[in-house]
Amino acid sequence: MSIYNSYTPDQLEEHFSNFIIKSWSFSKLNQYVRNEKAFEMIYIYGYQNKSAASGVSGNAYHLISDYWKAKQKGLTLSLPELQEIAFKYIEEVPANKWKLQKTTPTIAEAKIKAIKTTTALLSNFYKEKSKYEDHIAKILDVELVITVYVTINGVDIPLPCNVVIDQVIEDHEGKVIIIDHKSKNSFTSEEELRLSIGKQGITYVKAYEAYTGRVVDEVWFCENKYSQNRSGEDQLNMFRVLLTEDTRALYEDLLYENVKRLIEAVSNPDYVYLINDSDTLVDRAELYEFWAKTRITEIDEFDIDYTDVNQEMIKKRHRKIRDSSTKMITPKIIKQFKSNAASFIKYDLSTLDMEPQQKVEHILKTFGIHTQVAHTFNGYSSNTFLLEVSAGTKIASIQGHKLDIANALNVPNVRIPKDLKVYEGKSYLQVETAKKRDRDLIWCESELKGQKIPIGKDNFERTLYWDLDNQSTPFVLACGAAGSGKSVELISIVEYAKLIPEVEQIVILDPKFEFMDYASHEKIEVYNEILDIENKVESLVREMNSLIKAGKKKKILIVFDEFADAIAASRKGKDLDIYSMVQVGNYKPTKDAFGFPVPGPPKMQRQKTGELKSLEENMRIIKQKGRSVGFRGIDATQRASTKIITGDAKVNYSLMICFRVPKEIDSRVVIDDAGAETLAGMGDGLLKTPDSPDLIRFQSFWKPQEQTA
C-alpha cells in the first residue's frame, strides 16, 4: 500500500501544494513525454480543448460501454439503440468544442463526418463483437473511473493516478482481463504495439490492482478501424499483452522512467517546458500562439480548470514568465509573433486578435452572408450584437450558422431570437452570446419603483419589473437547474418585497430549508415541513374566500420554492379523505327496572364524510381567484416536468422566468421556446412577458449575504 494513503487531509493539502498538478494519467504522461509544451498548454492551462470530427466519433464509439453495462444486467442493446445514444452525444457537443479543418470547415459538416464515422465503428463492433463475447465468463467492471495512489518499481508515486478503464472481464479460465477500446483510421503495426503499448497497459494494471485488490492477468487493446478494408478482412484487431513476471518488471521499469521525469517537472515551479517541433499530433501554430500568449496575457484570460491544478503555483509561475519575457522582449514584438502564429491556425477565429463583432462578420462572410454588426452591448453574463443584414439575405440562413458563430467566438452556443430587434427606430437581427462574467449586478434599493419589483436588467441596461399592483401579472413561474441563479432571484424578490409598505405579509413555502434566515422577520412567515405547507396553503384559501365575500383586499406575496417537489411529496388520493364517527342506527332497545322499553344506544361507525383539497388544487384556486383580492406569488422549481408545468398550469402564470436548464426540451416546457439551455448560469435568464413578443435575456440582481437581513 502506498504511504500516501495514510496521509490525513491536512497532510495531503500540504503535500499537493508542492505540485502544479494534483494527479497524473497515462494521457498526461504520454503528452509530456512527446511534447512538454503541449502538456503545459493542455493539462496546466487547459488551452486546447477542441476535437476534430474523428476525435468526437472516437468518444461516441466509447459509448459501447452502455452495451456492456446492459450485458451485465442480462440485457442486449440493439445496434439502432446504441446508435441513438452515440448520435445524441454528438449532437450535444458544444460549438466551441469542435475543431474545424479543411475537410470539415463548418460544424454541420464536422457533425456529418462524426456521425458517419461513428456509424461505421458501431457497425464493425456489432459484426465482430464475438471477439469479445466468446471469451467472457463474467463482466467485472465497465467504464471504471479510478483515482488511486500506485507504486511503480517499488517507489510510491506522490501523485494519484487517474484512469478510466473501458472494461474488465473474467474469461472462462478464470483470468482477469482489462480491455481497452480504440478507434483508428488504420491499424497500428504489431511492431509498434509491442514496443509502446506495454506502458499504457501496466498503468491500467497498477491502478486497477491498487483499487480492487484483484490481480490482472492480461490487457487487451482492441482497435476498431472505421475505414473499410477492401479485402474484406476483419475491422477489429485485438492485441493481447500477457502479464508474466518478466513483462511486468519490464513495463514497470519503462513506465517509471517517464513518471519520474513528469513528477520532477511538475514539482518545480520554474521548470521550462520544451517545444517539440517534430510532434505531428499537435498543431505547431497553436503551440507557438499559446507560447506567445503566456508571455503577454494575464492569467485570467486563460480558461483554466483549477480542480486538478494548483492555482497559486500557476499564478506565481505565470507572473514570473510574463514579467521576465516583457523585460527582455517588447510586448509589441511578442504580440506580432502571436498574430503570425494565429494566422496559420485555419478555421479557428477564436485565436485571432479580432474583436468579437469582427469575428461574427467574418465567419458569416465565409458562407457568403454579408452582414455588419451595427451595435454591440456588453451585458453581465452575455453580449448582444445587432446585425444589419444586407438586402436579399435570408434570415434563416444566418440561423443555420449559429453554431459556427459560437465556434468563432469560442462559446458553447449562441442564441438568435426569432423576431427582429427594433433599436433606435431600425430593425436588426439580434445575436446573443454567453461570456465570462466580468461584473455583477448588485442589488440596489433605488431600483425599486413603487410596487414594481426589479427582476433584473437586460443587455440594454433596462430594468425589468414585476408589477405587484398590476392584476394582469399576479403570478410568476421561475425555473432553473442548480447553480443557475434561481434562489438568488427569489432572495432578491423577497428583499425588495420587504420594502414595499403595501405588501402586508410574505409567506415563504420552503421545503428545502433555504430561507430559514427570514423566519424572524416581522412580516414574513416561513414554512418548511410538507404538512405545515399544506395547512398554510389551505388557510390562505380560506382567507382569500373571506376577503372575496367581504369585498376587501390584502396584498400577500407567496414565494413557493421547489413547488414541484412539494407537490410530489404532498398528500394525494385516499390520504385526503376526511373520516368521522357517524350514527348509523341504534342498538337493540332495552327495558328499565320497571319493565318500560328504553331506546338502545346509538350505533356509531367511522365513515368518509368529506375530502380535503390537495396542495396542487389549493394552489390552483389561489391563482384563479387570488389576484382580485391582492394575492401575488412566484413558484420556483428545478424540475421542468410536463407533469407539473402542464399547459393548464401555465395559463395561470403571466410572467415566466427560465434560468439555465440542461436540455432544450426543458426550456420549451417552461417558456415554450428553446434558448435556456444555452445560458451562462449564475443569474443569466430569459423572461417571457405579455409586454414583449419575444423572450428577453436578462441578468438577475444579486444581494451579497452580508447585506441580507
PDB file of N, CA and C in Angstrom, residues 430-501:
ATOM      1  N   GLN A 430     -30.740  40.001 -33.940  1.00  0.00           N
ATOM      2  CA  GLN A 430     -30.083  40.009 -32.627  1.00  0.00           C
ATOM      3  C   GLN A 430     -29.344  38.689 -32.399  1.00  0.00           C
ATOM      4  N   VAL A 431     -28.084  38.777 -32.021  1.00  0.00           N
ATOM      5  CA  VAL A 431     -27.277  37.598 -31.685  1.00  0.00           C
ATOM      6  C   VAL A 431     -26.795  37.754 -30.251  1.00  0.00           C
ATOM      7  N   GLU A 432     -27.120  36.773 -29.414  1.00  0.00           N
ATOM      8  CA  GLU A 432     -26.711  36.810 -28.006  1.00  0.00           C
ATOM      9  C   GLU A 432     -25.713  35.690 -27.750  1.00  0.00           C
ATOM     10  N   THR A 433     -24.666  36.019 -27.042  1.00  0.00           N
ATOM     11  CA  THR A 433     -23.638  35.024 -26.753  1.00  0.00           C
ATOM     12  C   THR A 433     -23.219  35.110 -25.297  1.00  0.00           C
ATOM     13  N   ALA A 434     -23.099  33.947 -24.665  1.00  0.00           N
ATOM     14  CA  ALA A 434     -22.630  33.906 -23.285  1.00  0.00           C
ATOM     15  C   ALA A 434     -21.176  34.347 -23.221  1.00  0.00           C
ATOM     16  N   LYS A 435     -20.761  34.840 -22.065  1.00  0.00           N
ATOM     17  CA  LYS A 435     -19.379  35.287 -21.914  1.00  0.00           C
ATOM     18  C   LYS A 435     -18.925  35.013 -20.489  1.00  0.00           C
ATOM     19  N   LYS A 436     -17.641  35.137 -20.270  1.00  0.00           N
ATOM     20  CA  LYS A 436     -17.104  35.016 -18.924  1.00  0.00           C
ATOM     21  C   LYS A 436     -17.512  36.253 -18.126  1.00  0.00           C
ATOM     22  N   ARG A 437     -18.091  36.034 -16.959  1.00  0.00           N
ATOM     23  CA  ARG A 437     -18.601  37.142 -16.143  1.00  0.00           C
ATOM     24  C   ARG A 437     -17.479  38.086 -15.745  1.00  0.00           C
ATOM     25  N   ASP A 438     -17.658  39.390 -16.033  1.00  0.00           N
ATOM     26  CA  ASP A 438     -16.649  40.369 -15.640  1.00  0.00           C
ATOM     27  C   ASP A 438     -17.179  41.400 -14.648  1.00  0.00           C
ATOM     28  N   ARG A 439     -18.465  41.280 -14.282  1.00  0.00           N
ATOM     29  CA  ARG A 439     -19.057  42.177 -13.287  1.00  0.00           C
ATOM     30  C   ARG A 439     -20.347  41.553 -12.790  1.00  0.00           C
ATOM     31  N   ASP A 440     -20.805  41.998 -11.621  1.00  0.00           N
ATOM     32  CA  ASP A 440     -22.042  41.505 -11.029  1.00  0.00           C
ATOM     33  C   ASP A 440     -23.079  42.618 -10.996  1.00  0.00           C
ATOM     34  N   LEU A 441     -24.349  42.223 -11.058  1.00  0.00           N
ATOM     35  CA  LEU A 441     -25.443  43.180 -10.926  1.00  0.00           C
ATOM     36  C   LEU A 441     -25.869  43.172  -9.462  1.00  0.00           C
ATOM     37  N   ILE A 442     -25.359  44.121  -8.709  1.00  0.00           N
ATOM     38  CA  ILE A 442     -25.583  44.157  -7.267  1.00  0.00           C
ATOM     39  C   ILE A 442     -26.967  44.725  -6.956  1.00  0.00           C
ATOM     40  N   TRP A 443     -27.645  44.079  -6.039  1.00  0.00           N
ATOM     41  CA  TRP A 443     -28.968  44.509  -5.577  1.00  0.00           C
ATOM     42  C   TRP A 443     -28.889  45.950  -5.073  1.00  0.00           C
ATOM     43  N   CYS A 444     -29.851  46.763  -5.470  1.00  0.00           N
ATOM     44  CA  CYS A 444     -29.833  48.180  -5.091  1.00  0.00           C
ATOM     45  C   CYS A 444     -31.257  48.626  -4.769  1.00  0.00           C
ATOM     46  N   GLU A 445     -31.438  49.192  -3.607  1.00  0.00           N
ATOM     47  CA  GLU A 445     -32.763  49.609  -3.157  1.00  0.00           C
ATOM     48  C   GLU A 445     -33.378  50.646  -4.085  1.00  0.00           C
ATOM     49  N   SER A 446     -32.550  51.496  -4.697  1.00  0.00           N
ATOM     50  CA  SER A 446     -33.061  52.575  -5.533  1.00  0.00           C
ATOM     51  C   SER A 446     -33.727  52.064  -6.816  1.00  0.00           C
ATOM     52  N   GLU A 447     -33.506  50.772  -7.165  1.00  0.00           N
ATOM     53  CA  GLU A 447     -34.141  50.220  -8.360  1.00  0.00           C
ATOM     54  C   GLU A 447     -35.631  49.982  -8.155  1.00  0.00           C
ATOM     55  N   LEU A 448     -36.082  49.904  -6.900  1.00  0.00           N
ATOM     56  CA  LEU A 448     -37.489  49.655  -6.595  1.00  0.00           C
ATOM     57  C   LEU A 448     -38.322  50.885  -6.944  1.00  0.00           C
ATOM     58  N   LYS A 449     -39.386  50.682  -7.721  1.00  0.00           N
ATOM     59  CA  LYS A 449     -40.275  51.764  -8.120  1.00  0.00           C
ATOM     60  C   LYS A 449     -41.692  51.442  -7.662  1.00  0.00           C
ATOM     61  N   GLY A 450     -42.098  52.018  -6.524  1.00  0.00           N
ATOM     62  CA  GLY A 450     -43.427  51.741  -6.002  1.00  0.00           C
ATOM     63  C   GLY A 450     -43.586  50.269  -5.694  1.00  0.00           C
ATOM     64  N   GLN A 451     -44.575  49.639  -6.338  1.00  0.00           N
ATOM     65  CA  GLN A 451     -44.794  48.206  -6.145  1.00  0.00           C
ATOM     66  C   GLN A 451     -44.186  47.383  -7.292  1.00  0.00           C
ATOM     67  N   LYS A 452     -43.349  48.008  -8.071  1.00  0.00           N
ATOM     68  CA  LYS A 452     -42.684  47.305  -9.163  1.00  0.00           C
ATOM     69  C   LYS A 452     -41.384  46.694  -8.661  1.00  0.00           C
ATOM     70  N   ILE A 453     -41.366  45.373  -8.549  1.00  0.00           N
ATOM     71  CA  ILE A 453     -40.178  44.665  -8.057  1.00  0.00           C
ATOM     72  C   ILE A 453     -39.215  44.436  -9.230  1.00  0.00           C
ATOM     73  N   PRO A 454     -37.969  44.897  -9.114  1.00  0.00           N
ATOM     74  CA  PRO A 454     -36.988  44.668 -10.178  1.00  0.00           C
ATOM     75  C   PRO A 454     -36.628  43.185 -10.301  1.00  0.00           C
ATOM     76  N   ILE A 455     -36.728  42.653 -11.498  1.00  0.00           N
ATOM     77  CA  ILE A 455     -36.346  41.262 -11.766  1.00  0.00           C
ATOM     78  C   ILE A 455     -34.886  41.177 -12.173  1.00  0.00           C
ATOM     79  N   GLY A 456     -34.428  42.152 -12.939  1.00  0.00           N
ATOM     80  CA  GLY A 456     -33.050  42.183 -13.409  1.00  0.00           C
ATOM     81  C   GLY A 456     -32.892  43.245 -14.478  1.00  0.00           C
ATOM     82  N   LYS A 457     -31.766  43.217 -15.164  1.00  0.00           N
ATOM     83  CA  LYS A 457     -31.506  44.152 -16.253  1.00  0.00           C
ATOM     84  C   LYS A 457     -31.180  43.374 -17.525  1.00  0.00           C
ATOM     85  N   ASP A 458     -31.681  43.891 -18.649  1.00  0.00           N
ATOM     86  CA  ASP A 458     -31.316  43.271 -19.917  1.00  0.00           C
ATOM     87  C   ASP A 458     -29.989  43.852 -20.400  1.00  0.00           C
ATOM     88  N   ASN A 459     -29.519  43.389 -21.546  1.00  0.00           N
ATOM     89  CA  ASN A 459     -28.218  43.839 -22.047  1.00  0.00           C
ATOM     90  C   ASN A 459     -28.220  45.283 -22.528  1.00  0.00           C
ATOM     91  N   PHE A 460     -29.415  45.866 -22.604  1.00  0.00           N
ATOM     92  CA  PHE A 460     -29.523  47.274 -22.989  1.00  0.00           C
ATOM     93  C   PHE A 460     -29.631  48.168 -21.749  1.00  0.00           C
ATOM     94  N   GLU A 461     -29.339  47.576 -20.569  1.00  0.00           N
ATOM     95  CA  GLU A 461     -29.339  48.285 -19.280  1.00  0.00           C
ATOM     96  C   GLU A 461     -30.733  48.762 -18.868  1.00  0.00           C
ATOM     97  N   ARG A 462     -31.761  48.134 -19.421  1.00  0.00           N
ATOM     98  CA  ARG A 462     -33.115  48.445 -18.981  1.00  0.00           C
ATOM     99  C   ARG A 462     -33.486  47.531 -17.821  1.00  0.00           C
ATOM    100  N   THR A 463     -34.096  48.095 -16.790  1.00  0.00           N
ATOM    101  CA  THR A 463     -34.543  47.300 -15.655  1.00  0.00           C
ATOM    102  C   THR A 463     -35.899  46.675 -15.977  1.00  0.00           C
ATOM    103  N   LEU A 464     -36.028  45.380 -15.729  1.00  0.00           N
ATOM    104  CA  LEU A 464     -37.275  44.653 -15.960  1.00  0.00           C
ATOM    105  C   LEU A 464     -37.996  44.496 -14.627  1.00  0.00           C
ATOM    106  N   TYR A 465     -39.315  44.666 -14.642  1.00  0.00           N
ATOM    107  CA  TYR A 465     -40.067  44.698 -13.392  1.00  0.00           C
ATOM    108  C   TYR A 465     -41.184  43.660 -13.374  1.00  0.00           C
ATOM    109  N   TRP A 466     -41.517  43.280 -12.134  1.00  0.00           N
ATOM    110  CA  TRP A 466     -42.754  42.542 -11.852  1.00  0.00           C
ATOM    111  C   TRP A 466     -43.631  43.492 -11.047  1.00  0.00           C
ATOM    112  N   ASP A 467     -44.714  43.967 -11.657  1.00  0.00           N
ATOM    113  CA  ASP A 467     -45.574  44.972 -11.033  1.00  0.00           C
ATOM    114  C   ASP A 467     -46.634  44.279 -10.184  1.00  0.00           C
ATOM    115  N   LEU A 468     -46.483  44.386  -8.859  1.00  0.00           N
ATOM    116  CA  LEU A 468     -47.443  43.751  -7.950  1.00  0.00           C
ATOM    117  C   LEU A 468     -48.794  44.462  -7.956  1.00  0.00           C
ATOM    118  N   ASP A 469     -48.832  45.675  -8.470  1.00  0.00           N
ATOM    119  CA  ASP A 469     -50.083  46.432  -8.495  1.00  0.00           C
ATOM    120  C   ASP A 469     -50.869  46.176  -9.778  1.00  0.00           C
ATOM    121  N   ASN A 470     -50.297  45.357 -10.648  1.00  0.00           N
ATOM    122  CA  ASN A 470     -50.937  45.073 -11.934  1.00  0.00           C
ATOM    123  C   ASN A 470     -51.643  43.726 -11.844  1.00  0.00           C
ATOM    124  N   GLN A 471     -52.987  43.732 -11.971  1.00  0.00           N
ATOM    125  CA  GLN A 471     -53.739  42.484 -11.846  1.00  0.00           C
ATOM    126  C   GLN A 471     -53.495  41.536 -13.014  1.00  0.00           C
ATOM    127  N   SER A 472     -52.923  42.036 -14.103  1.00  0.00           N
ATOM    128  CA  SER A 472     -52.666  41.159 -15.244  1.00  0.00           C
ATOM    129  C   SER A 472     -51.365  40.378 -15.096  1.00  0.00           C
ATOM    130  N   THR A 473     -50.556  40.700 -14.077  1.00  0.00           N
ATOM    131  CA  THR A 473     -49.298  39.956 -13.850  1.00  0.00           C
ATOM    132  C   THR A 473     -49.189  39.525 -12.383  1.00  0.00           C
ATOM    133  N   PRO A 474     -50.149  38.739 -11.910  1.00  0.00           N
ATOM    134  CA  PRO A 474     -50.125  38.397 -10.470  1.00  0.00           C
ATOM    135  C   PRO A 474     -49.155  37.282 -10.093  1.00  0.00           C
ATOM    136  N   PHE A 475     -48.948  36.330 -11.018  1.00  0.00           N
ATOM    137  CA  PHE A 475     -48.172  35.148 -10.642  1.00  0.00           C
ATOM    138  C   PHE A 475     -47.039  34.891 -11.632  1.00  0.00           C
ATOM    139  N   VAL A 476     -45.913  34.429 -11.066  1.00  0.00           N
ATOM    140  CA  VAL A 476     -44.681  34.229 -11.836  1.00  0.00           C
ATOM    141  C   VAL A 476     -44.218  32.781 -11.688  1.00  0.00           C
ATOM    142  N   LEU A 477     -43.727  32.211 -12.770  1.00  0.00           N
ATOM    143  CA  LEU A 477     -43.095  30.892 -12.753  1.00  0.00           C
ATOM    144  C   LEU A 477     -41.600  31.078 -12.980  1.00  0.00           C
ATOM    145  N   ALA A 478     -40.781  30.470 -12.135  1.00  0.00           N
ATOM    146  CA  ALA A 478     -39.323  30.541 -12.288  1.00  0.00           C
ATOM    147  C   ALA A 478     -38.754  29.127 -12.270  1.00  0.00           C
ATOM    148  N   CYS A 479     -37.898  28.846 -13.238  1.00  0.00           N
ATOM    149  CA  CYS A 479     -37.310  27.513 -13.325  1.00  0.00           C
ATOM    150  C   CYS A 479     -35.826  27.635 -13.635  1.00  0.00           C
ATOM    151  N   GLY A 480     -35.043  26.691 -13.147  1.00  0.00           N
ATOM    152  CA  GLY A 480     -33.613  26.697 -13.431  1.00  0.00           C
ATOM    153  C   GLY A 480     -32.916  25.577 -12.689  1.00  0.00           C
ATOM    154  N   ALA A 481     -31.872  25.055 -13.295  1.00  0.00           N
ATOM    155  CA  ALA A 481     -31.105  23.980 -12.669  1.00  0.00           C
ATOM    156  C   ALA A 481     -30.290  24.514 -11.500  1.00  0.00           C
ATOM    157  N   ALA A 482     -29.668  23.605 -10.757  1.00  0.00           N
ATOM    158  CA  ALA A 482     -28.819  24.000  -9.640  1.00  0.00           C
ATOM    159  C   ALA A 482     -27.677  24.878 -10.142  1.00  0.00           C
ATOM    160  N   GLY A 483     -27.451  26.010  -9.454  1.00  0.00           N
ATOM    161  CA  GLY A 483     -26.393  26.923  -9.845  1.00  0.00           C
ATOM    162  C   GLY A 483     -26.778  27.899 -10.930  1.00  0.00           C
ATOM    163  N   SER A 484     -28.040  27.872 -11.360  1.00  0.00           N
ATOM    164  CA  SER A 484     -28.469  28.745 -12.456  1.00  0.00           C
ATOM    165  C   SER A 484     -28.806  30.154 -11.991  1.00  0.00           C
ATOM    166  N   GLY A 485     -29.046  30.328 -10.678  1.00  0.00           N
ATOM    167  CA  GLY A 485     -29.369  31.658 -10.157  1.00  0.00           C
ATOM    168  C   GLY A 485     -30.801  31.797  -9.683  1.00  0.00           C
ATOM    169  N   LYS A 486     -31.538  30.703  -9.656  1.00  0.00           N
ATOM    170  CA  LYS A 486     -32.949  30.736  -9.276  1.00  0.00           C
ATOM    171  C   LYS A 486     -33.141  31.201  -7.833  1.00  0.00           C
ATOM    172  N   SER A 487     -32.388  30.635  -6.906  1.00  0.00           N
ATOM    173  CA  SER A 487     -32.524  31.015  -5.489  1.00  0.00           C
ATOM    174  C   SER A 487     -32.105  32.459  -5.254  1.00  0.00           C
ATOM    175  N   VAL A 488     -31.067  32.920  -5.962  1.00  0.00           N
ATOM    176  CA  VAL A 488     -30.626  34.309  -5.850  1.00  0.00           C
ATOM    177  C   VAL A 488     -31.742  35.250  -6.295  1.00  0.00           C
ATOM    178  N   GLU A 489     -32.446  34.867  -7.352  1.00  0.00           N
ATOM    179  CA  GLU A 489     -33.583  35.664  -7.842  1.00  0.00           C
ATOM    180  C   GLU A 489     -34.681  35.739  -6.784  1.00  0.00           C
ATOM    181  N   LEU A 490     -34.990  34.622  -6.154  1.00  0.00           N
ATOM    182  CA  LEU A 490     -36.034  34.610  -5.130  1.00  0.00           C
ATOM    183  C   LEU A 490     -35.654  35.493  -3.940  1.00  0.00           C
ATOM    184  N   ILE A 491     -34.387  35.399  -3.531  1.00  0.00           N
ATOM    185  CA  ILE A 491     -33.926  36.222  -2.411  1.00  0.00           C
ATOM    186  C   ILE A 491     -34.039  37.699  -2.764  1.00  0.00           C
ATOM    187  N   SER A 492     -33.652  38.057  -3.976  1.00  0.00           N
ATOM    188  CA  SER A 492     -33.743  39.444  -4.416  1.00  0.00           C
ATOM    189  C   SER A 492     -35.179  39.934  -4.378  1.00  0.00           C
ATOM    190  N   ILE A 493     -36.114  39.112  -4.848  1.00  0.00           N
ATOM    191  CA  ILE A 493     -37.533  39.493  -4.849  1.00  0.00           C
ATOM    192  C   ILE A 493     -38.048  39.677  -3.432  1.00  0.00           C
ATOM    193  N   VAL A 494     -37.681  38.757  -2.518  1.00  0.00           N
ATOM    194  CA  VAL A 494     -38.110  38.879  -1.115  1.00  0.00           C
ATOM    195  C   VAL A 494     -37.551  40.152  -0.495  1.00  0.00           C
ATOM    196  N   GLU A 495     -36.291  40.445  -0.786  1.00  0.00           N
ATOM    197  CA  GLU A 495     -35.669  41.644  -0.218  1.00  0.00           C
ATOM    198  C   GLU A 495     -36.358  42.923  -0.705  1.00  0.00           C
ATOM    199  N   TYR A 496     -36.755  42.954  -1.961  1.00  0.00           N
ATOM    200  CA  TYR A 496     -37.483  44.124  -2.462  1.00  0.00           C
ATOM    201  C   TYR A 496     -38.891  44.175  -1.865  1.00  0.00           C
ATOM    202  N   ALA A 497     -39.552  43.016  -1.770  1.00  0.00           N
ATOM    203  CA  ALA A 497     -40.926  42.982  -1.245  1.00  0.00           C
ATOM    204  C   ALA A 497     -40.984  43.465   0.198  1.00  0.00           C
ATOM    205  N   LYS A 498     -39.923  43.196   0.976  1.00  0.00           N
ATOM    206  CA  LYS A 498     -39.878  43.662   2.369  1.00  0.00           C
ATOM    207  C   LYS A 498     -39.998  45.178   2.458  1.00  0.00           C
ATOM    208  N   LEU A 499     -39.550  45.880   1.419  1.00  0.00           N
ATOM    209  CA  LEU A 499     -39.519  47.342   1.449  1.00  0.00           C
ATOM    210  C   LEU A 499     -40.813  47.974   0.959  1.00  0.00           C
ATOM    211  N   ILE A 500     -41.743  47.177   0.452  1.00  0.00           N
ATOM    212  CA  ILE A 500     -42.991  47.713  -0.099  1.00  0.00           C
ATOM    213  C   ILE A 500     -44.043  47.769   1.003  1.00  0.00           C
ATOM    214  N   PRO A 501     -44.474  48.950   1.420  1.00  0.00           N
ATOM    215  CA  PRO A 501     -45.459  49.060   2.521  1.00  0.00           C
ATOM    216  C   PRO A 501     -46.769  48.355   2.208  1.00  0.00           C
TER     217      PRO A 501
END
